[in-house]
PDB file of C-alpha atoms in Angstrom:
ATOM      1  CA  GLY A   1      37.618  20.957 -33.317  1.00 44.00           C
ATOM      2  CA  GLU A   2      38.198  24.279 -31.583  1.00 56.00           C
ATOM      3  CA  ASP A   3      40.660  23.154 -28.810  1.00 75.00           C
ATOM      4  CA  VAL A   4      43.619  25.371 -28.426  1.00 88.00           C
ATOM      5  CA  GLU A   5      46.030  23.829 -26.025  1.00 90.00           C
ATOM      6  CA  GLN A   6      48.862  25.227 -23.877  1.00 93.00           C
ATOM      7  CA  SER A   7      50.984  23.845 -21.079  1.00 90.00           C
ATOM      8  CA  LEU A   8      49.608  24.907 -17.690  1.00 89.00           C
ATOM      9  CA  PHE A   9      52.657  26.184 -15.955  1.00 94.00           C
ATOM     10  CA  LEU A  10      56.150  27.571 -16.629  1.00 96.00           C
ATOM     11  CA  SER A  11      58.684  28.672 -14.067  1.00 97.00           C
ATOM     12  CA  VAL A  12      61.817  30.606 -15.037  1.00 97.00           C
ATOM     13  CA  ARG A  13      64.469  32.665 -13.244  1.00 97.00           C
ATOM     14  CA  GLU A  14      64.648  36.328 -13.760  1.00 97.00           C
ATOM     15  CA  GLY A  15      66.790  37.251 -16.689  1.00 97.00           C
ATOM     16  CA  ASP A  16      66.275  33.973 -18.454  1.00 97.00           C
ATOM     17  CA  SER A  17      64.183  33.567 -21.619  1.00 97.00           C
ATOM     18  CA  SER A  18      60.649  32.101 -21.349  1.00 97.00           C
ATOM     19  CA  VAL A  19      59.066  30.077 -24.192  1.00 97.00           C
ATOM     20  CA  ILE A  20      55.301  29.490 -23.998  1.00 97.00           C
ATOM     21  CA  ASN A  21      53.868  27.067 -26.487  1.00 97.00           C
ATOM     22  CA  CYS A  22      50.445  26.786 -28.054  1.00 96.00           C
ATOM     23  CA  THR A  23      48.901  24.193 -30.318  1.00 94.00           C
ATOM     24  CA  TYR A  24      45.830  25.283 -32.319  1.00 89.00           C
ATOM     25  CA  THR A  25      43.581  23.242 -34.509  1.00 81.00           C
ATOM     26  CA  ASP A  26      42.053  25.387 -37.150  1.00 79.00           C
ATOM     27  CA  SER A  27      44.373  25.892 -40.150  1.00 75.00           C
ATOM     28  CA  SER A  28      42.084  28.526 -41.568  1.00 79.00           C
ATOM     29  CA  SER A  29      42.813  30.968 -38.720  1.00 77.00           C
ATOM     30  CA  THR A  30      43.777  34.333 -40.127  1.00 81.00           C
ATOM     31  CA  TYR A  31      45.507  35.812 -37.145  1.00 87.00           C
ATOM     32  CA  LEU A  32      46.972  34.254 -33.931  1.00 91.00           C
ATOM     33  CA  TYR A  33      47.407  36.282 -30.916  1.00 93.00           C
ATOM     34  CA  TRP A  34      49.086  36.328 -27.466  1.00 95.00           C
ATOM     35  CA  TYR A  35      47.381  37.900 -24.533  1.00 95.00           C
ATOM     36  CA  LYS A  36      48.552  38.569 -20.950  1.00 95.00           C
ATOM     37  CA  GLN A  37      46.300  38.439 -17.910  1.00 92.00           C
ATOM     38  CA  GLU A  38      47.482  39.759 -14.594  1.00 90.00           C
ATOM     39  CA  PRO A  39      45.528  39.121 -11.448  1.00 82.00           C
ATOM     40  CA  GLY A  40      42.475  41.391 -11.186  1.00 74.00           C
ATOM     41  CA  ALA A  41      43.087  42.906 -14.616  1.00 77.00           C
ATOM     42  CA  GLY A  42      41.647  42.384 -18.046  1.00 81.00           C
ATOM     43  CA  LEU A  43      43.431  40.663 -20.886  1.00 89.00           C
ATOM     44  CA  GLN A  44      46.068  42.751 -22.641  1.00 90.00           C
ATOM     45  CA  LEU A  45      46.939  42.110 -26.209  1.00 90.00           C
ATOM     46  CA  LEU A  46      50.743  41.551 -26.339  1.00 93.00           C
ATOM     47  CA  THR A  47      51.268  40.816 -29.990  1.00 93.00           C
ATOM     48  CA  TYR A  48      49.764  39.060 -32.978  1.00 91.00           C
ATOM     49  CA  ILE A  49      50.923  37.348 -36.113  1.00 92.00           C
ATOM     50  CA  PHE A  50      49.290  36.939 -39.449  1.00 90.00           C
ATOM     51  CA  SER A  51      49.038  33.390 -40.656  1.00 88.00           C
ATOM     52  CA  ASN A  52      51.234  33.839 -43.646  1.00 88.00           C
ATOM     53  CA  MET A  53      54.150  34.863 -41.473  1.00 91.00           C
ATOM     54  CA  ASP A  54      56.429  32.577 -39.575  1.00 94.00           C
ATOM     55  CA  MET A  55      58.144  34.933 -37.166  1.00 96.00           C
ATOM     56  CA  LYS A  56      57.458  38.297 -35.638  1.00 96.00           C
ATOM     57  CA  GLN A  57      59.678  40.212 -33.292  1.00 96.00           C
ATOM     58  CA  ASP A  58      58.542  43.006 -31.054  1.00 92.00           C
ATOM     59  CA  GLN A  59      61.124  44.223 -28.477  1.00 95.00           C
ATOM     60  CA  ARG A  60      61.528  41.342 -26.055  1.00 97.00           C
ATOM     61  CA  LEU A  61      58.838  39.322 -27.636  1.00 97.00           C
ATOM     62  CA  THR A  62      59.353  36.887 -30.459  1.00 97.00           C
ATOM     63  CA  VAL A  63      56.428  34.951 -31.980  1.00 97.00           C
ATOM     64  CA  LEU A  64      57.162  31.801 -33.969  1.00 97.00           C
ATOM     65  CA  LEU A  65      54.392  30.206 -36.060  1.00 95.00           C
ATOM     66  CA  ASN A  66      54.641  26.768 -37.663  1.00 94.00           C
ATOM     67  CA  LYS A  67      51.552  26.561 -39.682  1.00 91.00           C
ATOM     68  CA  LYS A  68      52.211  22.988 -40.844  1.00 91.00           C
ATOM     69  CA  ASP A  69      52.190  21.734 -37.317  1.00 92.00           C
ATOM     70  CA  LYS A  70      49.728  24.339 -36.108  1.00 91.00           C
ATOM     71  CA  HIS A  71      52.151  25.426 -33.472  1.00 94.00           C
ATOM     72  CA  LEU A  72      52.557  28.911 -32.057  1.00 95.00           C
ATOM     73  CA  SER A  73      55.219  29.999 -29.494  1.00 97.00           C
ATOM     74  CA  LEU A  74      55.968  33.085 -27.582  1.00 98.00           C
ATOM     75  CA  ARG A  75      59.493  33.785 -26.423  1.00 98.00           C
ATOM     76  CA  ILE A  76      60.055  36.490 -23.809  1.00 98.00           C
ATOM     77  CA  ALA A  77      63.715  37.541 -23.639  1.00 97.00           C
ATOM     78  CA  ASP A  78      65.272  38.697 -20.328  1.00 97.00           C
ATOM     79  CA  THR A  79      62.161  37.762 -18.395  1.00 98.00           C
ATOM     80  CA  GLN A  80      61.267  40.100 -15.485  1.00 97.00           C
ATOM     81  CA  THR A  81      59.218  39.569 -12.360  1.00 95.00           C
ATOM     82  CA  GLY A  82      56.637  41.861 -13.923  1.00 95.00           C
ATOM     83  CA  ASP A  83      56.151  39.299 -16.668  1.00 97.00           C
ATOM     84  CA  SER A  84      54.497  36.924 -14.130  1.00 96.00           C
ATOM     85  CA  ALA A  85      51.023  36.406 -15.378  1.00 96.00           C
ATOM     86  CA  ILE A  86      48.809  34.012 -17.300  1.00 94.00           C
ATOM     87  CA  TYR A  87      49.416  33.976 -21.049  1.00 97.00           C
ATOM     88  CA  PHE A  88      46.821  32.992 -23.531  1.00 95.00           C
ATOM     89  CA  CYS A  89      47.203  32.311 -27.198  1.00 95.00           C
ATOM     90  CA  ALA A  90      44.151  32.814 -29.330  1.00 92.00           C
ATOM     91  CA  GLU A  91      43.030  32.285 -32.844  1.00 89.00           C
ATOM     92  CA  THR A  92      40.324  33.893 -34.961  1.00 83.00           C
ATOM     93  CA  LEU A  93      37.959  31.392 -36.638  1.00 71.00           C
ATOM     94  CA  ALA A  94      35.785  34.063 -38.045  1.00 62.00           C
ATOM     95  CA  THR A  95      35.845  37.824 -38.103  1.00 59.00           C
ATOM     96  CA  ASN A  96      36.481  39.111 -34.562  1.00 68.00           C
ATOM     97  CA  LYS A  97      35.598  35.867 -32.802  1.00 80.00           C
ATOM     98  CA  LEU A  98      38.490  34.672 -30.724  1.00 86.00           C
ATOM     99  CA  ILE A  99      39.074  31.153 -29.466  1.00 87.00           C
ATOM    100  CA  PHE A 100      41.378  31.150 -26.544  1.00 91.00           C
ATOM    101  CA  GLY A 101      43.937  28.608 -25.410  1.00 92.00           C
ATOM    102  CA  THR A 102      43.861  27.004 -22.021  1.00 90.00           C
ATOM    103  CA  GLY A 103      46.401  29.542 -20.599  1.00 93.00           C
ATOM    104  CA  THR A 104      49.882  29.246 -19.207  1.00 95.00           C
ATOM    105  CA  LEU A 105      50.830  30.522 -15.798  1.00 95.00           C
ATOM    106  CA  LEU A 106      54.293  32.046 -15.980  1.00 97.00           C
ATOM    107  CA  ALA A 107      56.055  32.361 -12.630  1.00 97.00           C
ATOM    108  CA  VAL A 108      59.331  34.381 -12.636  1.00 97.00           C
ATOM    109  CA  GLN A 109      61.639  33.606  -9.784  1.00 94.00           C
ATOM    110  CA  PRO A 110      63.896  36.509  -8.606  1.00 90.00           C
TER     111      PRO A 110
ATOM    112  CA  GLY B   1      44.975  52.918 -24.990  1.00 65.00           C
ATOM    113  CA  ALA B   2      41.309  52.192 -25.055  1.00 79.00           C
ATOM    114  CA  VAL B   3      39.736  51.488 -21.694  1.00 87.00           C
ATOM    115  CA  VAL B   4      36.889  49.190 -20.879  1.00 92.00           C
ATOM    116  CA  SER B   5      35.336  49.047 -17.432  1.00 94.00           C
ATOM    117  CA  GLN B   6      33.056  46.580 -15.748  1.00 96.00           C
ATOM    118  CA  HIS B   7      30.788  47.022 -12.868  1.00 96.00           C
ATOM    119  CA  PRO B   8      30.600  45.555 -10.344  1.00 97.00           C
ATOM    120  CA  SER B   9      34.018  43.993  -9.954  1.00 95.00           C
ATOM    121  CA  ARG B  10      32.685  41.473  -7.464  1.00 96.00           C
ATOM    122  CA  VAL B  11      29.120  40.386  -6.587  1.00 97.00           C
ATOM    123  CA  ILE B  12      27.696  37.838  -4.199  1.00 97.00           C
ATOM    124  CA  CYS B  13      23.985  36.943  -4.512  1.00 96.00           C
ATOM    125  CA  LYS B  14      21.490  34.426  -3.345  1.00 96.00           C
ATOM    126  CA  SER B  15      20.354  31.632  -5.498  1.00 97.00           C
ATOM    127  CA  GLY B  16      17.259  32.578  -7.574  1.00 96.00           C
ATOM    128  CA  THR B  17      18.096  36.341  -7.727  1.00 97.00           C
ATOM    129  CA  SER B  18      19.175  38.148 -10.992  1.00 97.00           C
ATOM    130  CA  VAL B  19      22.429  39.997 -11.336  1.00 97.00           C
ATOM    131  CA  LYS B  20      23.278  42.663 -13.826  1.00 97.00           C
ATOM    132  CA  ILE B  21      26.859  43.301 -14.979  1.00 97.00           C
ATOM    133  CA  GLU B  22      27.711  46.452 -16.955  1.00 97.00           C
ATOM    134  CA  CYS B  23      30.509  46.713 -19.517  1.00 96.00           C
ATOM    135  CA  ARG B  24      31.450  50.245 -20.619  1.00 95.00           C
ATOM    136  CA  SER B  25      33.879  51.568 -23.213  1.00 92.00           C
ATOM    137  CA  LEU B  26      35.216  54.722 -21.581  1.00 91.00           C
ATOM    138  CA  ASP B  27      37.036  56.564 -24.268  1.00 86.00           C
ATOM    139  CA  PHE B  28      35.813  55.025 -27.515  1.00 87.00           C
ATOM    140  CA  GLN B  29      32.699  53.837 -29.240  1.00 87.00           C
ATOM    141  CA  ALA B  30      32.230  50.106 -29.423  1.00 87.00           C
ATOM    142  CA  THR B  31      29.923  48.744 -32.104  1.00 83.00           C
ATOM    143  CA  THR B  32      30.661  45.210 -30.999  1.00 89.00           C
ATOM    144  CA  MET B  33      31.075  43.890 -27.528  1.00 93.00           C
ATOM    145  CA  PHE B  34      31.796  40.299 -26.427  1.00 93.00           C
ATOM    146  CA  TRP B  35      30.965  38.539 -23.227  1.00 96.00           C
ATOM    147  CA  TYR B  36      33.192  35.716 -21.956  1.00 95.00           C
ATOM    148  CA  ARG B  37      33.109  33.375 -19.053  1.00 95.00           C
ATOM    149  CA  GLN B  38      36.214  32.047 -17.384  1.00 90.00           C
ATOM    150  CA  PHE B  39      36.222  29.216 -14.990  1.00 82.00           C
ATOM    151  CA  PRO B  40      39.038  28.761 -12.493  1.00 77.00           C
ATOM    152  CA  LYS B  41      42.293  27.547 -14.215  1.00 71.00           C
ATOM    153  CA  LYS B  42      40.317  27.446 -17.450  1.00 74.00           C
ATOM    154  CA  SER B  43      40.350  29.374 -20.590  1.00 85.00           C
ATOM    155  CA  LEU B  44      37.852  32.098 -21.595  1.00 89.00           C
ATOM    156  CA  MET B  45      34.776  30.798 -23.231  1.00 91.00           C
ATOM    157  CA  LEU B  46      32.884  33.139 -25.587  1.00 92.00           C
ATOM    158  CA  MET B  47      29.266  33.405 -24.535  1.00 95.00           C
ATOM    159  CA  ALA B  48      27.844  35.881 -26.972  1.00 94.00           C
ATOM    160  CA  THR B  49      28.591  38.668 -29.332  1.00 92.00           C
ATOM    161  CA  SER B  50      26.683  41.884 -28.841  1.00 90.00           C
ATOM    162  CA  ASN B  51      26.175  44.501 -31.525  1.00 86.00           C
ATOM    163  CA  GLU B  52      24.665  47.897 -30.691  1.00 82.00           C
ATOM    164  CA  GLY B  53      20.966  48.156 -31.513  1.00 80.00           C
ATOM    165  CA  SER B  54      20.525  44.521 -32.352  1.00 83.00           C
ATOM    166  CA  LYS B  55      20.054  41.178 -30.714  1.00 87.00           C
ATOM    167  CA  ALA B  56      23.014  39.380 -29.311  1.00 91.00           C
ATOM    168  CA  THR B  57      24.337  36.320 -31.013  1.00 92.00           C
ATOM    169  CA  TYR B  58      24.814  33.522 -28.629  1.00 95.00           C
ATOM    170  CA  GLU B  59      27.349  30.662 -28.838  1.00 93.00           C
ATOM    171  CA  GLN B  60      26.146  27.158 -28.939  1.00 92.00           C
ATOM    172  CA  GLY B  61      25.167  25.828 -25.467  1.00 93.00           C
ATOM    173  CA  VAL B  62      24.675  29.313 -23.951  1.00 94.00           C
ATOM    174  CA  GLU B  63      21.056  29.837 -22.803  1.00 94.00           C
ATOM    175  CA  LYS B  64      19.821  33.218 -24.091  1.00 93.00           C
ATOM    176  CA  ASP B  65      17.003  33.311 -21.634  1.00 94.00           C
ATOM    177  CA  LYS B  66      19.443  32.740 -18.755  1.00 96.00           C
ATOM    178  CA  PHE B  67      22.026  35.302 -19.881  1.00 97.00           C
ATOM    179  CA  LEU B  68      20.302  38.385 -21.187  1.00 96.00           C
ATOM    180  CA  ILE B  69      22.440  40.800 -23.096  1.00 94.00           C
ATOM    181  CA  ASN B  70      21.541  44.298 -23.945  1.00 91.00           C
ATOM    182  CA  HIS B  71      23.656  46.663 -26.040  1.00 88.00           C
ATOM    183  CA  ALA B  72      21.718  49.798 -25.849  1.00 82.00           C
ATOM    184  CA  SER B  73      24.411  52.305 -26.756  1.00 89.00           C
ATOM    185  CA  LEU B  74      27.746  52.452 -28.386  1.00 89.00           C
ATOM    186  CA  THR B  75      29.509  52.619 -24.930  1.00 92.00           C
ATOM    187  CA  LEU B  76      27.379  50.251 -22.813  1.00 93.00           C
ATOM    188  CA  SER B  77      26.480  46.559 -22.857  1.00 94.00           C
ATOM    189  CA  THR B  78      24.862  44.694 -20.024  1.00 95.00           C
ATOM    190  CA  LEU B  79      24.741  40.994 -19.067  1.00 97.00           C
ATOM    191  CA  THR B  80      21.961  39.932 -16.745  1.00 97.00           C
ATOM    192  CA  VAL B  81      22.300  36.543 -15.164  1.00 97.00           C
ATOM    193  CA  THR B  82      18.670  35.594 -14.439  1.00 97.00           C
ATOM    194  CA  SER B  83      17.565  33.332 -11.640  1.00 96.00           C
ATOM    195  CA  ALA B  84      21.212  32.684 -10.672  1.00 96.00           C
ATOM    196  CA  HIS B  85      22.322  29.277  -9.402  1.00 96.00           C
ATOM    197  CA  PRO B  86      25.622  28.273  -7.758  1.00 96.00           C
ATOM    198  CA  GLU B  87      26.775  26.817 -11.071  1.00 95.00           C
ATOM    199  CA  ASP B  88      26.609  30.214 -12.643  1.00 96.00           C
ATOM    200  CA  SER B  89      29.424  31.339 -10.287  1.00 95.00           C
ATOM    201  CA  SER B  90      32.234  32.338 -12.459  1.00 94.00           C
ATOM    202  CA  PHE B  91      34.451  35.215 -13.692  1.00 94.00           C
ATOM    203  CA  TYR B  92      32.620  37.155 -16.435  1.00 96.00           C
ATOM    204  CA  ILE B  93      34.750  39.270 -18.811  1.00 95.00           C
ATOM    205  CA  CYS B  94      33.657  41.643 -21.486  1.00 95.00           C
ATOM    206  CA  SER B  95      35.578  43.077 -24.431  1.00 93.00           C
ATOM    207  CA  ALA B  96      34.832  45.790 -26.972  1.00 92.00           C
ATOM    208  CA  ILE B  97      36.074  46.518 -30.422  1.00 87.00           C
ATOM    209  CA  GLY B  98      36.713  50.175 -31.261  1.00 76.00           C
ATOM    210  CA  THR B  99      38.216  51.887 -34.174  1.00 62.00           C
ATOM    211  CA  SER B 100      40.650  49.655 -35.915  1.00 59.00           C
ATOM    212  CA  ARG B 101      44.166  51.040 -35.875  1.00 56.00           C
ATOM    213  CA  ARG B 102      45.805  47.957 -37.233  1.00 58.00           C
ATOM    214  CA  PRO B 103      45.118  45.121 -39.579  1.00 58.00           C
ATOM    215  CA  VAL B 104      43.203  43.336 -36.788  1.00 63.00           C
ATOM    216  CA  ASP B 105      40.302  44.641 -34.929  1.00 67.00           C
ATOM    217  CA  GLU B 106      41.703  44.639 -31.435  1.00 79.00           C
ATOM    218  CA  GLN B 107      39.400  43.550 -28.594  1.00 86.00           C
ATOM    219  CA  PHE B 108      39.913  45.626 -25.491  1.00 89.00           C
ATOM    220  CA  PHE B 109      39.076  43.663 -22.361  1.00 91.00           C
ATOM    221  CA  GLY B 110      37.429  44.773 -19.189  1.00 93.00           C
ATOM    222  CA  PRO B 111      38.857  43.758 -15.818  1.00 92.00           C
ATOM    223  CA  GLY B 112      36.165  41.098 -15.258  1.00 94.00           C
ATOM    224  CA  THR B 113      33.373  40.583 -12.694  1.00 96.00           C
ATOM    225  CA  ARG B 114      33.613  37.774 -10.108  1.00 94.00           C
ATOM    226  CA  LEU B 115      30.059  36.334  -9.543  1.00 96.00           C
ATOM    227  CA  THR B 116      29.463  34.096  -6.533  1.00 96.00           C
ATOM    228  CA  VAL B 117      26.054  32.591  -6.122  1.00 96.00           C
ATOM    229  CA  LEU B 118      25.252  31.210  -2.700  1.00 95.00           C
TER     230      LEU B 118
END
């Protein structure tokens, strides 16, 4: 199947860490991605990880990949109010074709 | 970064009319553009892949006669919703692939078009 699942909602306090989880289904995915969607704006690519890696860190963002369990997570350190948005994980099943997760709404409380 | 625009950002039309949505890559040439549909509180669903100068490739379950896609130039793709019905109301998002700067061909997304069919 092509279902990529995420929890719907996450609420954190400003300054705390946020962890957004994603479960994908296709073990042949080459790359896995995290996108951010702010209201009225297009999707912004935050980071990506190649399937043969298990961790990638990019400033406040840390991506963990458990290929055995097909589990991907995005950790945002020192979460700010500007991080409030919907976050989508995505996988590539074929060249350039993206399958998106269901999206997680992150609400950051001041 | 690369910019993709969509026009209009919001459109309301009567049932039975056709609506055209434009997707433009403003500062790069896009050989491939994608059209997605996003329902409220739902994920993005890929509708079709559009390559410049050739016919679009539609995903399973997407009616090609209903959703006409034209990719006439390297900077413009259009999606026409023909004979729109209320169930076509949705948020339509395009993306474009430009020059690859990384191992992955990054898709740059437009801001989306909100279509409401009365």
